[in-house]
């Protein structure tokens, strides 16, 4: 069956309906029906190929060049010229993404991982009935191998002048409309493989991501850090405050947790004698989904003995700057219409001072009176009685929590240029060392760019007694809040909200980590940096789903 609907024009499978008519007819079919019918057509083509002795799912193809290599090698070739010497016989393979026909001539656009090149097919040049097979059995979406010489057409298109071809993989489903692409955002994420075929620039994001991860490794290893691996399945979820995924191990007869951080095991490595360690790993948190949050994401966590959080500020700058230069070649970048300067040094300011700048409130003057702190914060923010921000502030158990809520509500979204926010309250920093000069604070920073947290770091707490006390207090506060919430009688909607709330999970102590600290951990600094968010920044991607190849999505109804 010849599915070409005409000659002398480019086309796509959107134009190749069952009746051999113009693609506009296909609008009358539902997508499911279209797929079923196209599968039937393709299945017949597979049978026909096999009946003629051709296997449509090949084992291999020996190729000599990529499309981009040919474009570079033969860029000097003039219009109408052919290179037909023995060294110019080339073999190439890739997916057919467009085609056109002129009677005894046919042109195919072949795309491989490096780029595209044209296949110039002439009936007299091909043996037997191969030209007819090209017209009737090769569809857009098929993966083809082709051999021949190199020719540049009169119109300047570099081409493989084909004398032999083979269908390597027969595509059974149609690709999206060539002219409109794959525009359904949900489908793009669910069928990323189709997204990358239809929108080649999408694959470039993942190539850039690979380059960023590689540059991160080069950077930290140039400073003497050693890459290690720690467990994904853990007996206690620790190192952060987040709801974990829980699973059950049949042989062990116990619950296990997907890790919510790599921190506690990396610190165990310091106890064991390593002095500079890092891990690039997948993290899992059973929480909400947004343009900045995915249930699984990638971080680099790193720990350095005998250093403090100042060292990690310098390391954060070094990593991000090197990555930007590696993929952008400059330190002034555009992110969603905003010009971001990554020139060092970046601003460093305390949380207290940033909140005071924004609100006029000096939380240092409020002491430990949490009631007064809440009243002052609510008044300064000007939030109404039904506001979720008011609820969040009223739920705060300490002045430090109130300060952090005000910061997150008012200050954080405005931190567009790279900013290190320093010296967090001890109440919200259970793993950070007490500030050496300011009571009630810790030596902790978070790095913000474009209003988003990019990194979190501490001078690490090494006192095992202080660490136990803080973690026990955190567990107690969390479980009291959880218990109080469970006693309330709620509507179905409110119960669902609680199921989605971060406080509805159980928190337990990691006793083995505390035991490790009791053996002694050297003074150290540590940092976690979100690789997905860094890739978003350096690829100008608005959503985290754009930089994760296969993001988690809701089940389609």
GROMACS .gro file of N, CA and C in nm, residues 377-537:
model
  483
  377UNK      N    1   0.392   3.872   6.361
  377UNK     CA    2   0.409   3.820   6.225
  377UNK      C    3   0.280   3.832   6.144
  378UNK      N    4   0.168   3.794   6.204
  378UNK     CA    5   0.039   3.800   6.133
  378UNK      C    6   0.006   3.944   6.097
  379UNK      N    7   0.033   4.036   6.190
  379UNK     CA    8   0.006   4.177   6.164
  379UNK      C    9   0.096   4.230   6.053
  380UNK      N   10   0.223   4.196   6.058
  380UNK     CA   11   0.318   4.245   5.958
  380UNK      C   12   0.287   4.192   5.818
  381UNK      N   13   0.239   4.069   5.813
  381UNK     CA   14   0.208   4.008   5.684
  381UNK      C   15   0.074   4.055   5.629
  382UNK      N   16  -0.013   4.107   5.718
  382UNK     CA   17  -0.144   4.154   5.675
  382UNK      C   18  -0.230   4.044   5.617
  383UNK      N   19  -0.226   3.926   5.678
  383UNK     CA   20  -0.301   3.812   5.624
  383UNK      C   21  -0.437   3.800   5.693
  384UNK      N   22  -0.537   3.757   5.618
  384UNK     CA   23  -0.673   3.747   5.668
  384UNK      C   24  -0.695   3.625   5.756
  385UNK      N   25  -0.810   3.619   5.823
  385UNK     CA   26  -0.837   3.510   5.917
  385UNK      C   27  -0.850   3.372   5.852
  386UNK      N   28  -0.883   3.366   5.724
  386UNK     CA   29  -0.900   3.237   5.657
  386UNK      C   30  -0.776   3.196   5.577
  387UNK      N   31  -0.670   3.273   5.587
  387UNK     CA   32  -0.552   3.247   5.507
  387UNK      C   33  -0.478   3.122   5.556
  388UNK      N   34  -0.427   3.044   5.463
  388UNK     CA   35  -0.348   2.927   5.499
  388UNK      C   36  -0.216   2.969   5.564
  389UNK      N   37  -0.168   3.089   5.529
  389UNK     CA   38  -0.046   3.139   5.592
  389UNK      C   39  -0.070   3.168   5.739
  390UNK      N   40  -0.188   3.217   5.772
  390UNK     CA   41  -0.222   3.243   5.912
  390UNK      C   42  -0.226   3.111   5.989
  391UNK      N   43  -0.283   3.010   5.927
  391UNK     CA   44  -0.288   2.879   5.992
  391UNK      C   45  -0.147   2.826   6.016
  392UNK      N   46  -0.059   2.842   5.916
  392UNK     CA   47   0.078   2.793   5.929
  392UNK      C   48   0.152   2.862   6.043
  393UNK      N   49   0.132   2.993   6.057
  393UNK     CA   50   0.199   3.067   6.163
  393UNK      C   51   0.143   3.029   6.300
  394UNK      N   52   0.012   3.015   6.309
  394UNK     CA   53  -0.049   2.980   6.438
  394UNK      C   54  -0.009   2.839   6.483
  395UNK      N   55   0.028   2.755   6.388
  395UNK     CA   56   0.068   2.617   6.422
  395UNK      C   57   0.214   2.609   6.466
  396UNK      N   58   0.288   2.717   6.458
  396UNK     CA   59   0.430   2.716   6.492
  396UNK      C   60   0.451   2.693   6.641
  397UNK      N   61   0.538   2.600   6.680
  397UNK     CA   62   0.561   2.572   6.823
  397UNK      C   63   0.666   2.661   6.888
  398UNK      N   64   0.738   2.743   6.809
  398UNK     CA   65   0.846   2.825   6.866
  398UNK      C   66   0.865   2.952   6.785
  399UNK      N   67   0.940   3.046   6.844
  399UNK     CA   68   0.972   3.171   6.774
  399UNK      C   69   1.053   3.142   6.648
  400UNK      N   70   1.144   3.046   6.658
  400UNK     CA   71   1.225   3.010   6.542
  400UNK      C   72   1.141   2.962   6.425
  401UNK      N   73   1.037   2.885   6.457
  401UNK     CA   74   0.946   2.839   6.351
  401UNK      C   75   0.870   2.956   6.290
  402UNK      N   76   0.829   3.052   6.373
  402UNK     CA   77   0.758   3.170   6.322
  402UNK      C   78   0.849   3.248   6.228
  403UNK      N   79   0.972   3.270   6.270
  403UNK     CA   80   1.068   3.341   6.186
  403UNK      C   81   1.082   3.272   6.051
  404UNK      N   82   1.094   3.141   6.051
  404UNK     CA   83   1.110   3.067   5.926
  404UNK      C   84   0.986   3.078   5.838
  405UNK      N   85   0.867   3.075   5.899
  405UNK     CA   86   0.743   3.089   5.821
  405UNK      C   87   0.737   3.226   5.753
  406UNK      N   88   0.771   3.331   5.827
  406UNK     CA   89   0.770   3.465   5.769
  406UNK      C   90   0.871   3.473   5.654
  407UNK      N   91   0.986   3.413   5.676
  407UNK     CA   92   1.088   3.411   5.571
  407UNK      C   93   1.035   3.342   5.446
  408UNK      N   94   0.975   3.224   5.463
  408UNK     CA   95   0.928   3.147   5.347
  408UNK      C   96   0.814   3.218   5.274
  409UNK      N   97   0.728   3.284   5.349
  409UNK     CA   98   0.613   3.350   5.288
  409UNK      C   99   0.654   3.477   5.215
  410UNK      N  100   0.736   3.557   5.278
  410UNK     CA  101   0.760   3.693   5.228
  410UNK      C  102   0.895   3.712   5.159
  411UNK      N  103   0.999   3.650   5.213
  411UNK     CA  104   1.134   3.678   5.163
  411UNK      C  105   1.177   3.583   5.052
  412UNK      N  106   1.157   3.456   5.074
  412UNK     CA  107   1.208   3.354   4.982
  412UNK      C  108   1.172   3.378   4.835
  413UNK      N  109   1.045   3.412   4.802
  413UNK     CA  110   1.011   3.431   4.660
  413UNK      C  111   1.085   3.547   4.595
  414UNK      N  112   1.138   3.639   4.675
  414UNK     CA  113   1.204   3.758   4.620
  414UNK      C  114   1.355   3.741   4.606
  415UNK      N  115   1.408   3.627   4.646
  415UNK     CA  116   1.552   3.604   4.636
  415UNK      C  117   1.584   3.552   4.497
  416UNK      N  118   1.591   3.643   4.402
  416UNK     CA  119   1.608   3.604   4.262
  416UNK      C  120   1.754   3.581   4.225
  417UNK      N  121   1.842   3.672   4.264
  417UNK     CA  122   1.983   3.654   4.239
  417UNK      C  123   2.042   3.559   4.345
  418UNK      N  124   2.152   3.490   4.314
  418UNK     CA  125   2.208   3.392   4.409
  418UNK      C  126   2.233   3.454   4.546
  419UNK      N  127   2.176   3.394   4.648
  419UNK     CA  128   2.185   3.446   4.785
  419UNK      C  129   2.202   3.331   4.883
  420UNK      N  130   2.303   3.341   4.968
  420UNK     CA  131   2.318   3.248   5.079
  420UNK      C  132   2.245   3.307   5.199
  421UNK      N  133   2.144   3.234   5.246
  421UNK     CA  134   2.071   3.275   5.367
  421UNK      C  135   2.132   3.200   5.484
  422UNK      N  136   2.183   3.276   5.583
  422UNK     CA  137   2.265   3.217   5.689
  422UNK      C  138   2.193   3.210   5.822
  423UNK      N  139   2.242   3.121   5.906
  423UNK     CA  140   2.217   3.121   6.050
  423UNK      C  141   2.070   3.101   6.085
  424UNK      N  142   2.025   2.979   6.062
  424UNK     CA  143   1.886   2.941   6.086
  424UNK      C  144   1.863   2.911   6.235
  425UNK      N  145   1.738   2.926   6.280
  425UNK     CA  146   1.706   2.892   6.420
  425UNK      C  147   1.733   2.745   6.449
  426UNK      N  148   1.774   2.717   6.571
  426UNK     CA  149   1.808   2.580   6.609
  426UNK      C  150   1.686   2.489   6.604
  427UNK      N  151   1.565   2.545   6.625
  427UNK     CA  152   1.444   2.463   6.628
  427UNK      C  153   1.416   2.394   6.495
  428UNK      N  154   1.460   2.455   6.385
  428UNK     CA  155   1.432   2.397   6.253
  428UNK      C  156   1.559   2.338   6.190
  429UNK      N  157   1.664   2.324   6.270
  429UNK     CA  158   1.792   2.275   6.218
  429UNK      C  159   1.851   2.170   6.312
  430UNK      N  160   1.786   2.055   6.324
  430UNK     CA  161   1.827   1.957   6.425
  430UNK      C  162   1.961   1.890   6.399
  431UNK      N  163   2.017   1.906   6.280
  431UNK     CA  164   2.143   1.839   6.249
  431UNK      C  165   2.260   1.938   6.235
  432UNK      N  166   2.235   2.066   6.266
  432UNK     CA  167   2.338   2.167   6.248
  432UNK      C  168   2.401   2.207   6.381
  433UNK      N  169   2.527   2.245   6.377
  433UNK     CA  170   2.601   2.285   6.495
  433UNK      C  171   2.550   2.419   6.547
  434UNK      N  172   2.544   2.439   6.680
  434UNK     CA  173   2.504   2.569   6.735
  434UNK      C  174   2.597   2.679   6.685
  435UNK      N  175   2.540   2.795   6.660
  435UNK     CA  176   2.621   2.908   6.614
  435UNK      C  177   2.722   2.945   6.721
  436UNK      N  178   2.844   2.967   6.680
  436UNK     CA  179   2.949   2.989   6.779
  436UNK      C  180   2.941   3.128   6.844
  437UNK      N  181   2.859   3.220   6.786
  437UNK     CA  182   2.851   3.355   6.842
  437UNK      C  183   2.711   3.397   6.882
  438UNK      N  184   2.607   3.332   6.827
  438UNK     CA  185   2.470   3.377   6.851
  438UNK      C  186   2.386   3.262   6.908
  439UNK      N  187   2.340   3.278   7.030
  439UNK     CA  188   2.259   3.177   7.097
  439UNK      C  189   2.126   3.158   7.025
  440UNK      N  190   2.083   3.034   7.016
  440UNK     CA  191   1.954   3.004   6.954
  440UNK      C  192   1.960   2.983   6.805
  441UNK      N  193   2.077   3.007   6.745
  441UNK     CA  194   2.092   2.990   6.601
  441UNK      C  195   2.191   2.877   6.572
  442UNK      N  196   2.195   2.837   6.445
  442UNK     CA  197   2.289   2.734   6.402
  442UNK      C  198   2.372   2.786   6.287
  443UNK      N  199   2.482   2.717   6.264
  443UNK     CA  200   2.565   2.749   6.149
  443UNK      C  201   2.513   2.670   6.030
  444UNK      N  202   2.415   2.729   5.966
  444UNK     CA  203   2.347   2.665   5.854
  444UNK      C  204   2.320   2.769   5.748
  445UNK      N  205   2.326   2.729   5.622
  445UNK     CA  206   2.282   2.819   5.515
  445UNK      C  207   2.198   2.743   5.416
  446UNK      N  208   2.115   2.818   5.347
  446UNK     CA  209   2.047   2.767   5.228
  446UNK      C  210   2.078   2.863   5.115
  447UNK      N  211   2.099   2.808   4.995
  447UNK     CA  212   2.125   2.887   4.877
  447UNK      C  213   1.997   2.901   4.796
  448UNK      N  214   1.962   3.025   4.764
  448UNK     CA  215   1.842   3.052   4.685
  448UNK      C  216   1.880   3.121   4.554
  449UNK      N  217   1.815   3.076   4.445
  449UNK     CA  218   1.825   3.140   4.315
  449UNK      C  219   1.686   3.136   4.252
  450UNK      N  220   1.643   3.248   4.198
  450UNK     CA  221   1.509   3.256   4.136
  450UNK      C  222   1.399   3.219   4.235
  451UNK      N  223   1.418   3.253   4.363
  451UNK     CA  224   1.316   3.226   4.463
  451UNK      C  225   1.303   3.081   4.501
  452UNK      N  226   1.403   2.999   4.465
  452UNK     CA  227   1.398   2.855   4.493
  452UNK      C  228   1.521   2.813   4.571
  453UNK      N  229   1.500   2.724   4.666
  453UNK     CA  230   1.613   2.667   4.737
  453UNK      C  231   1.691   2.576   4.643
  454UNK      N  232   1.821   2.598   4.637
  454UNK     CA  233   1.907   2.516   4.552
  454UNK      C  234   1.998   2.427   4.635
  455UNK      N  235   2.037   2.473   4.755
  455UNK     CA  236   2.128   2.395   4.838
  455UNK      C  237   2.101   2.423   4.984
  456UNK      N  238   2.141   2.327   5.069
  456UNK     CA  239   2.123   2.336   5.214
  456UNK      C  240   2.250   2.281   5.278
  457UNK      N  241   2.307   2.353   5.375
  457UNK     CA  242   2.436   2.310   5.430
  457UNK      C  243   2.449   2.351   5.576
  458UNK      N  244   2.534   2.277   5.647
  458UNK     CA  245   2.558   2.302   5.790
  458UNK      C  246   2.706   2.295   5.822
  459UNK      N  247   2.741   2.357   5.934
  459UNK     CA  248   2.852   2.306   6.013
  459UNK      C  249   2.789   2.193   6.093
  460UNK      N  250   2.837   2.072   6.072
  460UNK     CA  251   2.764   1.954   6.120
  460UNK      C  252   2.773   1.939   6.272
  461UNK      N  253   2.659   1.899   6.329
  461UNK     CA  254   2.653   1.872   6.473
  461UNK      C  255   2.726   1.741   6.500
  462UNK      N  256   2.824   1.746   6.589
  462UNK     CA  257   2.903   1.626   6.619
  462UNK      C  258   2.889   1.582   6.765
  463UNK      N  259   2.821   1.661   6.847
  463UNK     CA  260   2.799   1.627   6.988
  463UNK      C  261   2.686   1.525   6.996
  464UNK      N  262   2.714   1.399   7.032
  464UNK     CA  263   2.610   1.296   7.030
  464UNK      C  264   2.500   1.321   7.132
  465UNK      N  265   2.530   1.382   7.246
  465UNK     CA  266   2.428   1.408   7.347
  465UNK      C  267   2.334   1.519   7.300
  466UNK      N  268   2.389   1.625   7.244
  466UNK     CA  269   2.307   1.733   7.189
  466UNK      C  270   2.223   1.682   7.073
  467UNK      N  271   2.284   1.599   6.989
  467UNK     CA  272   2.212   1.545   6.874
  467UNK      C  273   2.094   1.460   6.918
  468UNK      N  274   2.114   1.374   7.018
  468UNK     CA  275   2.005   1.291   7.067
  468UNK      C  276   1.893   1.377   7.123
  469UNK      N  277   1.928   1.477   7.201
  469UNK     CA  278   1.827   1.562   7.263
  469UNK      C  279   1.744   1.634   7.156
  470UNK      N  280   1.809   1.685   7.055
  470UNK     CA  281   1.737   1.759   6.950
  470UNK      C  282   1.646   1.666   6.869
  471UNK      N  283   1.698   1.549   6.833
  471UNK     CA  284   1.617   1.457   6.754
  471UNK      C  285   1.499   1.404   6.836
  472UNK      N  286   1.520   1.377   6.964
  472UNK     CA  287   1.409   1.332   7.049
  472UNK      C  288   1.303   1.440   7.062
  473UNK      N  289   1.347   1.563   7.072
  473UNK     CA  290   1.252   1.675   7.080
  473UNK      C  291   1.174   1.688   6.950
  474UNK      N  292   1.243   1.674   6.839
  474UNK     CA  293   1.177   1.682   6.709
  474UNK      C  294   1.073   1.572   6.693
  475UNK      N  295   1.109   1.450   6.731
  475UNK     CA  296   1.017   1.337   6.722
  475UNK      C  297   0.896   1.360   6.812
  476UNK      N  298   0.919   1.408   6.933
  476UNK     CA  299   0.810   1.432   7.028
  476UNK      C  300   0.714   1.536   6.974
  477UNK      N  301   0.767   1.648   6.925
  477UNK     CA  302   0.681   1.754   6.871
  477UNK      C  303   0.600   1.704   6.752
  478UNK      N  304   0.666   1.630   6.666
  478UNK     CA  305   0.597   1.580   6.548
  478UNK      C  306   0.484   1.485   6.586
  479UNK      N  307   0.513   1.391   6.673
  479UNK     CA  308   0.414   1.291   6.708
  479UNK      C  309   0.300   1.348   6.791
  480UNK      N  310   0.327   1.451   6.874
  480UNK     CA  311   0.220   1.518   6.947
  480UNK      C  312   0.125   1.588   6.851
  481UNK      N  313   0.182   1.653   6.753
  481UNK     CA  314   0.101   1.721   6.652
  481UNK      C  315   0.019   1.620   6.572
  482UNK      N  316   0.082   1.509   6.541
  482UNK     CA  317   0.014   1.403   6.465
  482UNK      C  318  -0.100   1.343   6.545
  483UNK      N  319  -0.076   1.319   6.674
  483UNK     CA  320  -0.179   1.260   6.759
  483UNK      C  321  -0.297   1.355   6.778
  484UNK      N  322  -0.265   1.483   6.802
  484UNK     CA  323  -0.372   1.582   6.819
  484UNK      C  324  -0.458   1.593   6.694
  485UNK      N  325  -0.394   1.584   6.580
  485UNK     CA  326  -0.466   1.593   6.454
  485UNK      C  327  -0.557   1.473   6.434
  486UNK      N  328  -0.511   1.355   6.477
  486UNK     CA  329  -0.589   1.233   6.456
  486UNK      C  330  -0.713   1.228   6.545
  487UNK      N  331  -0.714   1.303   6.657
  487UNK     CA  332  -0.827   1.303   6.749
  487UNK      C  333  -0.941   1.392   6.703
  488UNK      N  334  -0.912   1.482   6.611
  488UNK     CA  335  -1.015   1.574   6.563
  488UNK      C  336  -1.113   1.502   6.472
  489UNK      N  337  -1.240   1.543   6.480
  489UNK     CA  338  -1.341   1.488   6.389
  489UNK      C  339  -1.349   1.580   6.268
  490UNK      N  340  -1.320   1.525   6.154
  490UNK     CA  341  -1.312   1.605   6.033
  490UNK      C  342  -1.407   1.555   5.926
  491UNK      N  343  -1.433   1.643   5.832
  491UNK     CA  344  -1.509   1.605   5.714
  491UNK      C  345  -1.419   1.520   5.624
  492UNK      N  346  -1.480   1.459   5.524
  492UNK     CA  347  -1.403   1.376   5.432
  492UNK      C  348  -1.296   1.457   5.362
  493UNK      N  349  -1.330   1.581   5.326
  493UNK     CA  350  -1.234   1.668   5.258
  493UNK      C  351  -1.117   1.701   5.349
  494UNK      N  352  -1.147   1.729   5.476
  494UNK     CA  353  -1.040   1.760   5.572
  494UNK      C  354  -0.953   1.639   5.599
  495UNK      N  355  -1.014   1.519   5.602
  495UNK     CA  356  -0.936   1.397   5.623
  495UNK      C  357  -0.841   1.373   5.506
  496UNK      N  358  -0.889   1.401   5.385
  496UNK     CA  359  -0.803   1.385   5.269
  496UNK      C  360  -0.686   1.482   5.275
  497UNK      N  361  -0.713   1.605   5.321
  497UNK     CA  362  -0.607   1.704   5.334
  497UNK      C  363  -0.502   1.655   5.434
  498UNK      N  364  -0.548   1.593   5.543
  498UNK     CA  365  -0.454   1.542   5.643
  498UNK      C  366  -0.370   1.428   5.585
  499UNK      N  367  -0.434   1.347   5.499
  499UNK     CA  368  -0.359   1.238   5.437
  499UNK      C  369  -0.245   1.294   5.351
  500UNK      N  370  -0.269   1.413   5.293
  500UNK     CA  371  -0.169   1.476   5.210
  500UNK      C  372  -0.073   1.562   5.290
  501UNK      N  373  -0.102   1.583   5.418
  501UNK     CA  374  -0.021   1.672   5.502
  501UNK      C  375   0.109   1.605   5.542
  502UNK      N  376   0.216   1.685   5.549
  502UNK     CA  377   0.347   1.631   5.581
  502UNK      C  378   0.356   1.575   5.723
  503UNK      N  379   0.263   1.614   5.810
  503UNK     CA  380   0.272   1.573   5.950
  503UNK      C  381   0.199   1.443   5.979
  504UNK      N  382   0.142   1.380   5.878
  504UNK     CA  383   0.061   1.261   5.902
  504UNK      C  384   0.144   1.132   5.907
  505UNK      N  385   0.274   1.142   5.894
  505UNK     CA  386   0.359   1.023   5.896
  505UNK      C  387   0.427   1.010   6.032
  506UNK      N  388   0.480   0.891   6.058
  506UNK     CA  389   0.546   0.864   6.186
  506UNK      C  390   0.696   0.890   6.174
  507UNK      N  391   0.753   0.947   6.281
  507UNK     CA  392   0.896   0.973   6.285
  507UNK      C  393   0.959   0.889   6.394
  508UNK      N  394   1.072   0.826   6.364
  508UNK     CA  395   1.143   0.747   6.464
  508UNK      C  396   1.290   0.788   6.466
  509UNK      N  397   1.357   0.756   6.574
  509UNK     CA  398   1.499   0.786   6.587
  509UNK      C  399   1.582   0.683   6.512
  510UNK      N  400   1.691   0.729   6.451
  510UNK     CA  401   1.788   0.639   6.392
  510UNK      C  402   1.893   0.613   6.499
  511UNK      N  403   1.870   0.509   6.577
  511UNK     CA  404   1.958   0.481   6.691
  511UNK      C  405   2.100   0.446   6.647
  512UNK      N  406   2.111   0.381   6.533
  512UNK     CA  407   2.244   0.343   6.487
  512UNK      C  408   2.327   0.467   6.452
  513UNK      N  409   2.261   0.569   6.395
  513UNK     CA  410   2.334   0.693   6.365
  513UNK      C  411   2.384   0.758   6.493
  514UNK      N  412   2.300   0.760   6.597
  514UNK     CA  413   2.342   0.817   6.724
  514UNK      C  414   2.457   0.736   6.785
  515UNK      N  415   2.452   0.606   6.768
  515UNK     CA  416   2.562   0.522   6.815
  515UNK      C  417   2.691   0.558   6.742
  516UNK      N  418   2.681   0.579   6.610
  516UNK     CA  419   2.799   0.616   6.533
  516UNK      C  420   2.861   0.745   6.586
  517UNK      N  421   2.775   0.844   6.617
  517UNK     CA  422   2.827   0.971   6.670
  517UNK      C  423   2.898   0.950   6.803
  518UNK      N  424   2.849   0.856   6.880
  518UNK     CA  425   2.911   0.830   7.011
  518UNK      C  426   3.053   0.776   6.997
  519UNK      N  427   3.085   0.718   6.880
  519UNK     CA  428   3.223   0.676   6.856
  519UNK      C  429   3.311   0.794   6.815
  520UNK      N  430   3.248   0.905   6.778
  520UNK     CA  431   3.322   1.027   6.747
  520UNK      C  432   3.331   1.058   6.600
  521UNK      N  433   3.273   1.173   6.560
  521UNK     CA  434   3.283   1.222   6.423
  521UNK      C  435   3.365   1.350   6.424
  522UNK      N  436   3.460   1.365   6.333
  522UNK     CA  437   3.543   1.486   6.334
  522UNK      C  438   3.461   1.610   6.300
  523UNK      N  439   3.508   1.729   6.338
  523UNK     CA  440   3.441   1.851   6.293
  523UNK      C  441   3.424   1.845   6.141
  524UNK      N  442   3.309   1.888   6.092
  524UNK     CA  443   3.284   1.871   5.948
  524UNK      C  444   3.176   1.968   5.902
  525UNK      N  445   3.176   1.992   5.772
  525UNK     CA  446   3.066   2.062   5.707
  525UNK      C  447   3.005   1.970   5.604
  526UNK      N  448   2.880   1.994   5.574
  526UNK     CA  449   2.811   1.911   5.476
  526UNK      C  450   2.712   1.993   5.397
  527UNK      N  451   2.683   1.948   5.276
  527UNK     CA  452   2.589   2.020   5.190
  527UNK      C  453   2.514   1.924   5.100
  528UNK      N  454   2.387   1.955   5.079
  528UNK     CA  455   2.307   1.888   4.978
  528UNK      C  456   2.264   1.990   4.874
  529UNK      N  457   2.282   1.957   4.746
  529UNK     CA  458   2.244   2.048   4.638
  529UNK      C  459   2.152   1.975   4.542
  530UNK      N  460   2.040   2.038   4.507
  530UNK     CA  461   1.942   1.975   4.419
  530UNK      C  462   1.984   1.982   4.273
  531UNK      N  463   2.016   1.867   4.216
  531UNK     CA  464   2.064   1.864   4.078
  531UNK      C  465   1.952   1.898   3.980
  532UNK      N  466   1.831   1.852   4.007
  532UNK     CA  467   1.720   1.881   3.916
  532UNK      C  468   1.697   2.032   3.905
  533UNK      N  469   1.700   2.101   4.018
  533UNK     CA  470   1.678   2.246   4.016
  533UNK      C  471   1.793   2.320   3.950
  534UNK      N  472   1.915   2.269   3.966
  534UNK     CA  473   2.028   2.330   3.896
  534UNK      C  474   2.013   2.312   3.746
  535UNK      N  475   1.969   2.194   3.704
  535UNK     CA  476   1.946   2.171   3.561
  535UNK      C  477   1.834   2.261   3.510
  536UNK      N  478   1.728   2.277   3.588
  536UNK     CA  479   1.621   2.370   3.550
  536UNK      C  480   1.678   2.509   3.522
  537UNK      N  481   1.762   2.556   3.614
  537UNK     CA  482   1.820   2.690   3.602
  537UNK      C  483   1.905   2.702   3.477
   0.00000   0.00000   0.00000
